CSV table of C-alpha atoms and ligand atoms in Angstrom, one decimal:
chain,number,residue,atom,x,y,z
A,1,UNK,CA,-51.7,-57.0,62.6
A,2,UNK,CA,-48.7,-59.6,62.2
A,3,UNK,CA,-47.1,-58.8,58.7
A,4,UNK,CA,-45.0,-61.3,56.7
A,5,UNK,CA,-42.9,-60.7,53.5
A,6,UNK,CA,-44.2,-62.1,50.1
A,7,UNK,CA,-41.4,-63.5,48.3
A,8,UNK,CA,-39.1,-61.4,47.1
A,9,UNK,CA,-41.2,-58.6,46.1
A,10,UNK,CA,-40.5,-56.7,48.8
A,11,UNK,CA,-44.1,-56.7,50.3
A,12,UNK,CA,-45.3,-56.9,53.5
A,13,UNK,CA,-48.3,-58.4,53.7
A,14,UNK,CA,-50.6,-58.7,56.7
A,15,UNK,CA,-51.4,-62.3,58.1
A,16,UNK,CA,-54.7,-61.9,57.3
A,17,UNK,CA,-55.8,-60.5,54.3
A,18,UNK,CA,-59.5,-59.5,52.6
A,19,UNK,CA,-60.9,-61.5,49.5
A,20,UNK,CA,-63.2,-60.0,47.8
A,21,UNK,CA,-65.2,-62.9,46.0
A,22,UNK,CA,-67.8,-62.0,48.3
A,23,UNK,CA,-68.5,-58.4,47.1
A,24,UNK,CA,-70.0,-60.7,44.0
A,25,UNK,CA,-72.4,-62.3,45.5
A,26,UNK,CA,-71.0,-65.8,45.0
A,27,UNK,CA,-71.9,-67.2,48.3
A,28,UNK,CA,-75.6,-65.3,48.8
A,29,UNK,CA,-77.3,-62.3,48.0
A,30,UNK,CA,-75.0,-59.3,49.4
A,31,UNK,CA,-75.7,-55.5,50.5
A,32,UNK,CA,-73.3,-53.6,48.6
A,33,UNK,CA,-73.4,-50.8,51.4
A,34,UNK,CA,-72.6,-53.7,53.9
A,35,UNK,CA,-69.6,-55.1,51.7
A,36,UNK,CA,-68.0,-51.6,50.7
A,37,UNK,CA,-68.5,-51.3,55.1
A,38,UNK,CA,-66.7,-54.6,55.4
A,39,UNK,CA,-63.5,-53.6,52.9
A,40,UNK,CA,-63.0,-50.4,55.1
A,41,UNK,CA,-63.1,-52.3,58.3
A,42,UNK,CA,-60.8,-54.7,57.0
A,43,UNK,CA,-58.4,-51.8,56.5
A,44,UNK,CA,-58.9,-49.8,59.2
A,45,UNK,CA,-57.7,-53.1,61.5
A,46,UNK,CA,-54.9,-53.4,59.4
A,47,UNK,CA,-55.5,-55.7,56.6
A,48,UNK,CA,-53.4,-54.5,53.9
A,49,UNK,CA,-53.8,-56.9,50.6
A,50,UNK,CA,-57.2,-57.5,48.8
A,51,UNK,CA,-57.9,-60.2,46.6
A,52,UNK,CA,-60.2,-59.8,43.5
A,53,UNK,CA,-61.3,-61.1,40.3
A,54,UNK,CA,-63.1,-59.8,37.5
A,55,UNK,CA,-64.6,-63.4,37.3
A,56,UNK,CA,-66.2,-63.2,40.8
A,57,UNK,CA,-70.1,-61.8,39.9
A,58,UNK,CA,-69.0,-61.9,36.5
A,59,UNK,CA,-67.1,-58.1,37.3
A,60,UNK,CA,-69.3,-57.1,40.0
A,61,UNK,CA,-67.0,-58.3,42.7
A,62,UNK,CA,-64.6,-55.9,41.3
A,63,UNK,CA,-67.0,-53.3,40.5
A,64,UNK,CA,-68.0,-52.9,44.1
A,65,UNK,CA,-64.4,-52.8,45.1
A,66,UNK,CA,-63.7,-50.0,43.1
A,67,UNK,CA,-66.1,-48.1,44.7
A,68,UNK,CA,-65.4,-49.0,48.4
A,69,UNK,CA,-61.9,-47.7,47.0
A,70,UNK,CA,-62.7,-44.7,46.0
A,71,UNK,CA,-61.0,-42.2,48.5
A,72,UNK,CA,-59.1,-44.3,49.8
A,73,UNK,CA,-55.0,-43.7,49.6
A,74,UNK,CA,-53.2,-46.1,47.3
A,75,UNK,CA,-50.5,-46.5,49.2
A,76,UNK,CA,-52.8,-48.0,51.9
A,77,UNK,CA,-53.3,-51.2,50.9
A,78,UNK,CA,-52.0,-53.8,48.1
A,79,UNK,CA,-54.0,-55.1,45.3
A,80,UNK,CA,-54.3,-58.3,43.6
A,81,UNK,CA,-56.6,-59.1,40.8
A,82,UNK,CA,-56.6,-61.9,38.0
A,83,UNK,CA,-56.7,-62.7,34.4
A,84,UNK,CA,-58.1,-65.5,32.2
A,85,UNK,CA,-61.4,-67.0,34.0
A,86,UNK,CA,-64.6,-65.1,33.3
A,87,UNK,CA,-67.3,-67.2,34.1
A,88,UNK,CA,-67.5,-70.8,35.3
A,89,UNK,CA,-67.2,-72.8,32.3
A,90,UNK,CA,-65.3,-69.1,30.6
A,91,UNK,CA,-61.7,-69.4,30.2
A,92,UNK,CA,-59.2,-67.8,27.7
A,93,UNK,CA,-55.4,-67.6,29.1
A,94,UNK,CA,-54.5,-65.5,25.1
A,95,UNK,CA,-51.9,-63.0,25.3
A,96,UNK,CA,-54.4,-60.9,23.9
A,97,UNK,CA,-57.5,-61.6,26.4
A,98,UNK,CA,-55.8,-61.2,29.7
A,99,UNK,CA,-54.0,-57.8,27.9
A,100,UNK,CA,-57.4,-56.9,27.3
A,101,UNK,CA,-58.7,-58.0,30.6
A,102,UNK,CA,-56.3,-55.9,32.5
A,103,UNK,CA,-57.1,-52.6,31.4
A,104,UNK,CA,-61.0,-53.5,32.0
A,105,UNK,CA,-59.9,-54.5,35.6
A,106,UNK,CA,-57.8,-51.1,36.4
A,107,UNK,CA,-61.1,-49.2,34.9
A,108,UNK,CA,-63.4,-51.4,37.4
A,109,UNK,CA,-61.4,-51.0,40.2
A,110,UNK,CA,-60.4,-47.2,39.6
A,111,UNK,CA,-56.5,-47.7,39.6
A,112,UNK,CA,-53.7,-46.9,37.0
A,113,UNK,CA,-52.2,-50.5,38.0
A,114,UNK,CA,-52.3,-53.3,40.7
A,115,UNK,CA,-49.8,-54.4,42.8
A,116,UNK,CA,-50.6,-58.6,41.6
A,117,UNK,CA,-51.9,-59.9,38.2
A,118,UNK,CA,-52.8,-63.6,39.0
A,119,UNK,CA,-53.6,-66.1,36.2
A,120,UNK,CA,-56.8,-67.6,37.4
A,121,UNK,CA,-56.9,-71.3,38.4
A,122,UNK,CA,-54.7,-72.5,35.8
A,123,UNK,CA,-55.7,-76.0,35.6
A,124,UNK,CA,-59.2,-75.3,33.5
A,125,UNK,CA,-56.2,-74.5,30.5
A,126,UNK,CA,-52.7,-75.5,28.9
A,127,UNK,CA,-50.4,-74.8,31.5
A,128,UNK,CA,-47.9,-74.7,28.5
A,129,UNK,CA,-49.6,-72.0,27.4
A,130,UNK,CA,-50.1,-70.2,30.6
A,131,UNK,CA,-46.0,-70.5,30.5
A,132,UNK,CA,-45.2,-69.8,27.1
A,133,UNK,CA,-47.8,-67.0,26.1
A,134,UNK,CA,-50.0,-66.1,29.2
A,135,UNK,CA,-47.0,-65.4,32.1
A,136,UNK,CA,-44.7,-63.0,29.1
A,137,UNK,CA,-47.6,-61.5,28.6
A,138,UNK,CA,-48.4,-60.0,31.7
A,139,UNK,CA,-45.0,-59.5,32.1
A,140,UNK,CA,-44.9,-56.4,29.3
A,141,UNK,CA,-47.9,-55.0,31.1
A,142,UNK,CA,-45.2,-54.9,34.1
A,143,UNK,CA,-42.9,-52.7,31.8
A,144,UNK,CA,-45.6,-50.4,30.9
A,145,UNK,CA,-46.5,-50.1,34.5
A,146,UNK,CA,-49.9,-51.7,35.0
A,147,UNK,CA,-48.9,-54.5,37.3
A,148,UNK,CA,-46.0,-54.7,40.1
A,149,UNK,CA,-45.6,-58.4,40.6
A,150,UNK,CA,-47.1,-61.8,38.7
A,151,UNK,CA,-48.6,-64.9,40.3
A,152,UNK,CA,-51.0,-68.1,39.4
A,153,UNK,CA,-54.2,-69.6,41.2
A,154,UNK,CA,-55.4,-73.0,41.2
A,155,UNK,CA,-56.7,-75.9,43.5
A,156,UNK,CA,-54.4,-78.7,42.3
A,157,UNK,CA,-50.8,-78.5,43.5
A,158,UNK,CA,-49.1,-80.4,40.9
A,159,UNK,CA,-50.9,-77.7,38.5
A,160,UNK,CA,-49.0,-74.8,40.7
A,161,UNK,CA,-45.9,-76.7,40.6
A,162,UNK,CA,-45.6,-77.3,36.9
A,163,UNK,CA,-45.8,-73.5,36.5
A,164,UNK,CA,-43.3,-72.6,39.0
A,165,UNK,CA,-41.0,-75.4,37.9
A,166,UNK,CA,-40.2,-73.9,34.3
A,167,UNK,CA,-40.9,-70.3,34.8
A,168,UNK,CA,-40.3,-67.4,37.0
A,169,UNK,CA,-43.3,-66.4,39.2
A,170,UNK,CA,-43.5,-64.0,41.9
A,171,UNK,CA,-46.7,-65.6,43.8
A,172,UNK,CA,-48.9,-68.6,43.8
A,173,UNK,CA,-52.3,-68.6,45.3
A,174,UNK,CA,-53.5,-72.1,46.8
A,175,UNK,CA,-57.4,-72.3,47.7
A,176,UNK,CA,-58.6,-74.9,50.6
A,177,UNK,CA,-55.7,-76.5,50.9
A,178,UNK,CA,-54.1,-75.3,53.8
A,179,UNK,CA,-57.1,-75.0,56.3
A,180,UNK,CA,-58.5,-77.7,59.4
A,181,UNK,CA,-59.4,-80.3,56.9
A,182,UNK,CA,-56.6,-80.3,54.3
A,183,UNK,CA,-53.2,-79.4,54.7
A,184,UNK,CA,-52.1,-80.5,51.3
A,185,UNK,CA,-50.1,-77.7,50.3
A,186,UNK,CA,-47.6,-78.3,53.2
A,187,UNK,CA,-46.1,-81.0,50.2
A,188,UNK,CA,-45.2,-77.7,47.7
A,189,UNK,CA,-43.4,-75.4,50.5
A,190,UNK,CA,-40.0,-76.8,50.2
A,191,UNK,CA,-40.5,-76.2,46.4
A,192,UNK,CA,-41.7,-72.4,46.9
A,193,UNK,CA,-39.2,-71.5,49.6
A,194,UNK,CA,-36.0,-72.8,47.7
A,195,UNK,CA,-37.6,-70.6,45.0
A,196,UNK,CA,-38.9,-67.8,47.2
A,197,UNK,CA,-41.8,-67.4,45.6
A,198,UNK,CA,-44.7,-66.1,48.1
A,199,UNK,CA,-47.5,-68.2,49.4
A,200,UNK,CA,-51.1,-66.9,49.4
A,201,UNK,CA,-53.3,-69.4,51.3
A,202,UNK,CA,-57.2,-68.8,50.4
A,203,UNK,CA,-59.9,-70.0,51.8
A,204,UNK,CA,-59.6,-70.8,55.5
A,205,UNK,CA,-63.0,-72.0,55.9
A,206,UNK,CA,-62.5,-74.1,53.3
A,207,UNK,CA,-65.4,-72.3,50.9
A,208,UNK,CA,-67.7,-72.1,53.9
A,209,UNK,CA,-67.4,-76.0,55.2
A,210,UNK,CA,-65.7,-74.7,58.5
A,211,UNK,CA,-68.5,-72.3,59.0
A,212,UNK,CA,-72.0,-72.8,61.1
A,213,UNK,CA,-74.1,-72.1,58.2
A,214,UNK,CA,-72.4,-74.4,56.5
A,215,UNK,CA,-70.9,-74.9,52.5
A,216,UNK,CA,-72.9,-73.2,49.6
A,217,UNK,CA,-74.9,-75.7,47.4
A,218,UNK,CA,-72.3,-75.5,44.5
A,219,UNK,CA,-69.2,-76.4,47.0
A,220,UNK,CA,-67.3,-79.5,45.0
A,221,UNK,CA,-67.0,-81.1,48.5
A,222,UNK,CA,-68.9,-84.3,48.5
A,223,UNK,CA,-71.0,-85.4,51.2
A,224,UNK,CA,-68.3,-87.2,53.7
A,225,UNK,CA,-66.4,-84.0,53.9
A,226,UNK,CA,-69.1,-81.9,54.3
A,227,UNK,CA,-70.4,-84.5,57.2
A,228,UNK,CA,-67.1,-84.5,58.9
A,229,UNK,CA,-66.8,-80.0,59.0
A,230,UNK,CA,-70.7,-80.2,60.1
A,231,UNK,CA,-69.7,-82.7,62.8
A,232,UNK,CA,-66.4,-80.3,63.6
A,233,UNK,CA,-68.9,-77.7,63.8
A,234,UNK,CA,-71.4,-78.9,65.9
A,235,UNK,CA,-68.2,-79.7,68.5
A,236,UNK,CA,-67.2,-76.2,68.9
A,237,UNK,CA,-71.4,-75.3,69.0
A,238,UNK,CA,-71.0,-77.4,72.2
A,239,UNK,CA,-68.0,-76.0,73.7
A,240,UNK,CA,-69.5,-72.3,73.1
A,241,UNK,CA,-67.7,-71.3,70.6
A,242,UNK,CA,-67.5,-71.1,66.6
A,243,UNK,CA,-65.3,-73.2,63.9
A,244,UNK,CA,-64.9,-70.4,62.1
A,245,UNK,CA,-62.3,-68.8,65.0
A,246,UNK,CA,-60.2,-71.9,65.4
A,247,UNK,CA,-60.2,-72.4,61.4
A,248,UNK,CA,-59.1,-68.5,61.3
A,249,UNK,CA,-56.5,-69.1,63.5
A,250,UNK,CA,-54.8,-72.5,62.1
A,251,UNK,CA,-54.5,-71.1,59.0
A,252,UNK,CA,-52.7,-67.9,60.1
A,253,UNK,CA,-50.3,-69.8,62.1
A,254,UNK,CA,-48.3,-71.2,59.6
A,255,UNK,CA,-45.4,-69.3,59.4
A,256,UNK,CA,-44.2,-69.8,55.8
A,257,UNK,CA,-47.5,-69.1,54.3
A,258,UNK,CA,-47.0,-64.9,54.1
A,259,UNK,CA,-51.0,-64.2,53.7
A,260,UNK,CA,-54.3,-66.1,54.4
A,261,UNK,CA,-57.5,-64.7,52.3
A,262,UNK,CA,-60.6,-65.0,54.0
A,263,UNK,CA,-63.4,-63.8,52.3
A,264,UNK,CA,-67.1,-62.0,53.5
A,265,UNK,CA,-69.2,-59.0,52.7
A,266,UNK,CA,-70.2,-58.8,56.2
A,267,UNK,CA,-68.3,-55.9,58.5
A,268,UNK,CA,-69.3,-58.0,61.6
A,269,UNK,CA,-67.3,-61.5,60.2
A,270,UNK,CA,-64.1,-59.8,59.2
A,271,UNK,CA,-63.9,-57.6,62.5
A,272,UNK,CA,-64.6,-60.9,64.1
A,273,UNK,CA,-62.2,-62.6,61.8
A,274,UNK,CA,-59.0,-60.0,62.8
A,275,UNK,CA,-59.4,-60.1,66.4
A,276,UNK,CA,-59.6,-64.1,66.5
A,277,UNK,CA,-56.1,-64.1,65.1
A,278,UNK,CA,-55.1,-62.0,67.8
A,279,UNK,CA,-55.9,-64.3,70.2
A,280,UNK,CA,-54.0,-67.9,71.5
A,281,UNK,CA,-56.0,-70.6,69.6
A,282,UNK,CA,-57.8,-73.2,72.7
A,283,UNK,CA,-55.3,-76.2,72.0
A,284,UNK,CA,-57.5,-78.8,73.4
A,285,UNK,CA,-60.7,-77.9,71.0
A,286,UNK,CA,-57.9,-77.5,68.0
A,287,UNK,CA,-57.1,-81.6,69.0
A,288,UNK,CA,-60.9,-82.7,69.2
A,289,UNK,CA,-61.4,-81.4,66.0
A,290,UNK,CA,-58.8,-82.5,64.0
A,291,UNK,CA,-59.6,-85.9,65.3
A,292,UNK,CA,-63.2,-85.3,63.8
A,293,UNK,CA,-61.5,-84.3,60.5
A,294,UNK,CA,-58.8,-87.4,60.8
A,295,UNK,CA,-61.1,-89.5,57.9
A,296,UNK,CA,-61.8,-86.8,55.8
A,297,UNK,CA,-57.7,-85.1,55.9
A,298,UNK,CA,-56.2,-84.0,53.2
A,299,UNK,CA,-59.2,-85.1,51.0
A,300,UNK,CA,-60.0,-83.0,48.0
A,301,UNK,CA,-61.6,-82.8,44.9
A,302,UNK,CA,-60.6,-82.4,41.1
A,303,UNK,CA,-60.6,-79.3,39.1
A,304,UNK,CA,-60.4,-78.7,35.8
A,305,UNK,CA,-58.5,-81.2,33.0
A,306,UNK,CA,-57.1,-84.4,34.5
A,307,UNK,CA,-54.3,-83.8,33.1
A,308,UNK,CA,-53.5,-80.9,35.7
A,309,UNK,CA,-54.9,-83.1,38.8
B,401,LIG,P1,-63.6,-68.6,52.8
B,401,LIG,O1,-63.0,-69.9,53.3
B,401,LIG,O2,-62.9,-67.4,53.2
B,401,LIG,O3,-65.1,-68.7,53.2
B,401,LIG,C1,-66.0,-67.7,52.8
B,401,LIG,C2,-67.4,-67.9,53.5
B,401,LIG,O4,-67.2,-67.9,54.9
B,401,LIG,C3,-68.4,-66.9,53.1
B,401,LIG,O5,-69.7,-67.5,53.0
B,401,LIG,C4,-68.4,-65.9,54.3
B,401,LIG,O6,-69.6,-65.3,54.5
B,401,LIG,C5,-68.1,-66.9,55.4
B,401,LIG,N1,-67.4,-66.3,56.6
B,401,LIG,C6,-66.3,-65.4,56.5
B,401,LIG,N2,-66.0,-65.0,57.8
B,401,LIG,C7,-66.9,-65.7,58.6
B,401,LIG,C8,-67.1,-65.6,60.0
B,401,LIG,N3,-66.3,-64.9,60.8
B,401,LIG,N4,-68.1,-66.4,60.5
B,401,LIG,C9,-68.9,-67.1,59.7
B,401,LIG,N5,-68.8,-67.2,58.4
B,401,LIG,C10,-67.8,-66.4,57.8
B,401,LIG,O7,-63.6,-68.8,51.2
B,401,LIG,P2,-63.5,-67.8,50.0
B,401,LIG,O8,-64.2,-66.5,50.2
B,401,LIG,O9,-63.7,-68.6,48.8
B,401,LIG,O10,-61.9,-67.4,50.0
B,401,LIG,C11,-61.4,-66.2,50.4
B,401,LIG,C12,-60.8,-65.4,49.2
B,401,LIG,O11,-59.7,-66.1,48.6
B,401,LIG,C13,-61.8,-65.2,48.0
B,401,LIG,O12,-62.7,-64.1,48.3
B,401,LIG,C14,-60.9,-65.0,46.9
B,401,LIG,O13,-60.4,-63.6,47.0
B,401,LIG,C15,-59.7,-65.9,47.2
B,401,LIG,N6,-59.9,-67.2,46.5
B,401,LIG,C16,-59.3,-67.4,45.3
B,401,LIG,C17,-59.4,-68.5,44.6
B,401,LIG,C18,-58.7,-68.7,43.3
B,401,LIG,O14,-58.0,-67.8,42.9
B,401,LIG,N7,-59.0,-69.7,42.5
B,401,LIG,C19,-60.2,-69.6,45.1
B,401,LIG,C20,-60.8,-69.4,46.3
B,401,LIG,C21,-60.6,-68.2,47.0
């Protein structure tokens, strides 16, 4: 698979790359034999960076990771976790917590450190904070070896861009807003790329709206977005084939963003999902569909304080 430098960090991530929120059970129910299948499939087509939290399953996402894992070579693939969100409503960005919460990660995930520490969607706290306390301190866990490289998460770009604004950062991670329906974070790439600071797009079928089953019951999207994807869905039903594939391969075209993170449990979506962005996307279905989408483009949703919207 198509690799593409992060940053300046030196990486080279694939195109594609393997979420793990799904190993949690945060969409539906999951077989952990069938999600520990679906990590080694993903790295055995070449996906070679895997997203985690300890916040997805409350731990269990990265519990189950750890064991698919297991056996696996270290230098064969590149790990990202996160600090400071442990439930929905849980956050604590302290120097102390995400400290703490680092060393429980590297015990769940059976490694002496990962490659990215991620502050988790910043905008639920004081992004003041998260710059004067949370970022230094995952920065002496770099000098003691536990994590390579340091990056933030969050839906609302002015959130991201506050952060990489007034401190050094290796990585952001953006969710939904680089996908068929929302192309928002196109507005922050001249920021990152004068700064070089690598772009990890999540969520290319937008939390499951660009899917045929359609967005989980706790999806933020209100009902004219979720209309307009079931509409955009129901299109490519017609024409014989599946959203999912053309919402794959949008995302992964963009040249600047180094990694996309598509998330599943299932070994059957993410073989499908790495051979669809081998393949020419159909031009003519990628038009009809964005045409669908025109009303709802670019339309998101808040998240967390106002204050970081
Ligand atoms: P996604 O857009 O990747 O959609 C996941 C859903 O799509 C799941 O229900 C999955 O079963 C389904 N799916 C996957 N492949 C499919 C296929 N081929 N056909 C049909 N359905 C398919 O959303 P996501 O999982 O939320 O995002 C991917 C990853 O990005 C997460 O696992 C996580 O690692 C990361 N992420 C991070 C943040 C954050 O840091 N705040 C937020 C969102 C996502």
């Amino acid at each position: 698979m198509l690799r593409r430098p992060l940053g300046k960090t030196g990486l080279q991530v694939s195109v594609l790359s393997y979420g793990a929120s799904s190993l949690g059970a945060v969409f539906h129910a999951v077989n952990e034999d069938d999600g520990i299948r679906a990590v080694h499939t993903a790295l055995d087509l070449g996906i070679n960076f895997i997203d985690v939290s300890p916040f997805y399953g409350l731990t269990k996402a990265e519990t189950v990771l750890g064991k698919a894992l297991k056996g696996v070579a270290r230098d064969r693939y590149i790990l990202a976790t996160k600090a400071g969100r442990y439930g929905a409503d849980a956050f604590d960005f302290s120097a102390r917590r995400v400290t703490k919460s680092v060393d429980e990660s590297l015990a769940r995930l059976g490694v002496d450190h990962v490659d990215l520490i991620q502050c988790h969607d910043i905008e639920f706290g004081d992004l003041k904070q998260v710059v004067d306390e949370t970022i230094p301190a995952l920065r002496r866990l770099r000098e003691a070896g536990k994590v390579k490289f340091i990056g933030v998460t969050g839906l609302p770009l002015p959130a991201l861009q506050y952060v990489v604004e007034r401190t050094h950062v290796d990585t952001i991670l953006s969710y939904c807003r680089y996908s068929l329906n929302d192309t928002g974070l196109e507005s922050l790439l001249p920021l990152l790329r004068q700064k070089n600071v690598g772009v990890i797009n999540a969520s290319p079928l937008s939390m499951g709206l660009l899917t045929d089953r359609g967005a989980p019951d706790w999806h933020p999207a209100g009902p004219e977005i979720r209309a307009a994807c079931a509409a955009a869905a129901e299109l490519c039903r017609h024409r014989g084939t599946d959203i999912a594939k053309l919402a794959v391969q949008y995302s992964v075209a963009c040249p600047e963003i180094a990694t996309t993170l598509v998330g599943t449990a299932s070994p059957e979506y993410i073989r499908n999902n790495i051979q669809w962005c081998e393949q020419p996307m159909d031009g003519d279905l990628l038009h009809d569909v964005l045409e669908i989408l025109k009303p709802i483009a670019n339309k998101t949703w808040p998240s967390g304080r106002p204050e970081n919207n």
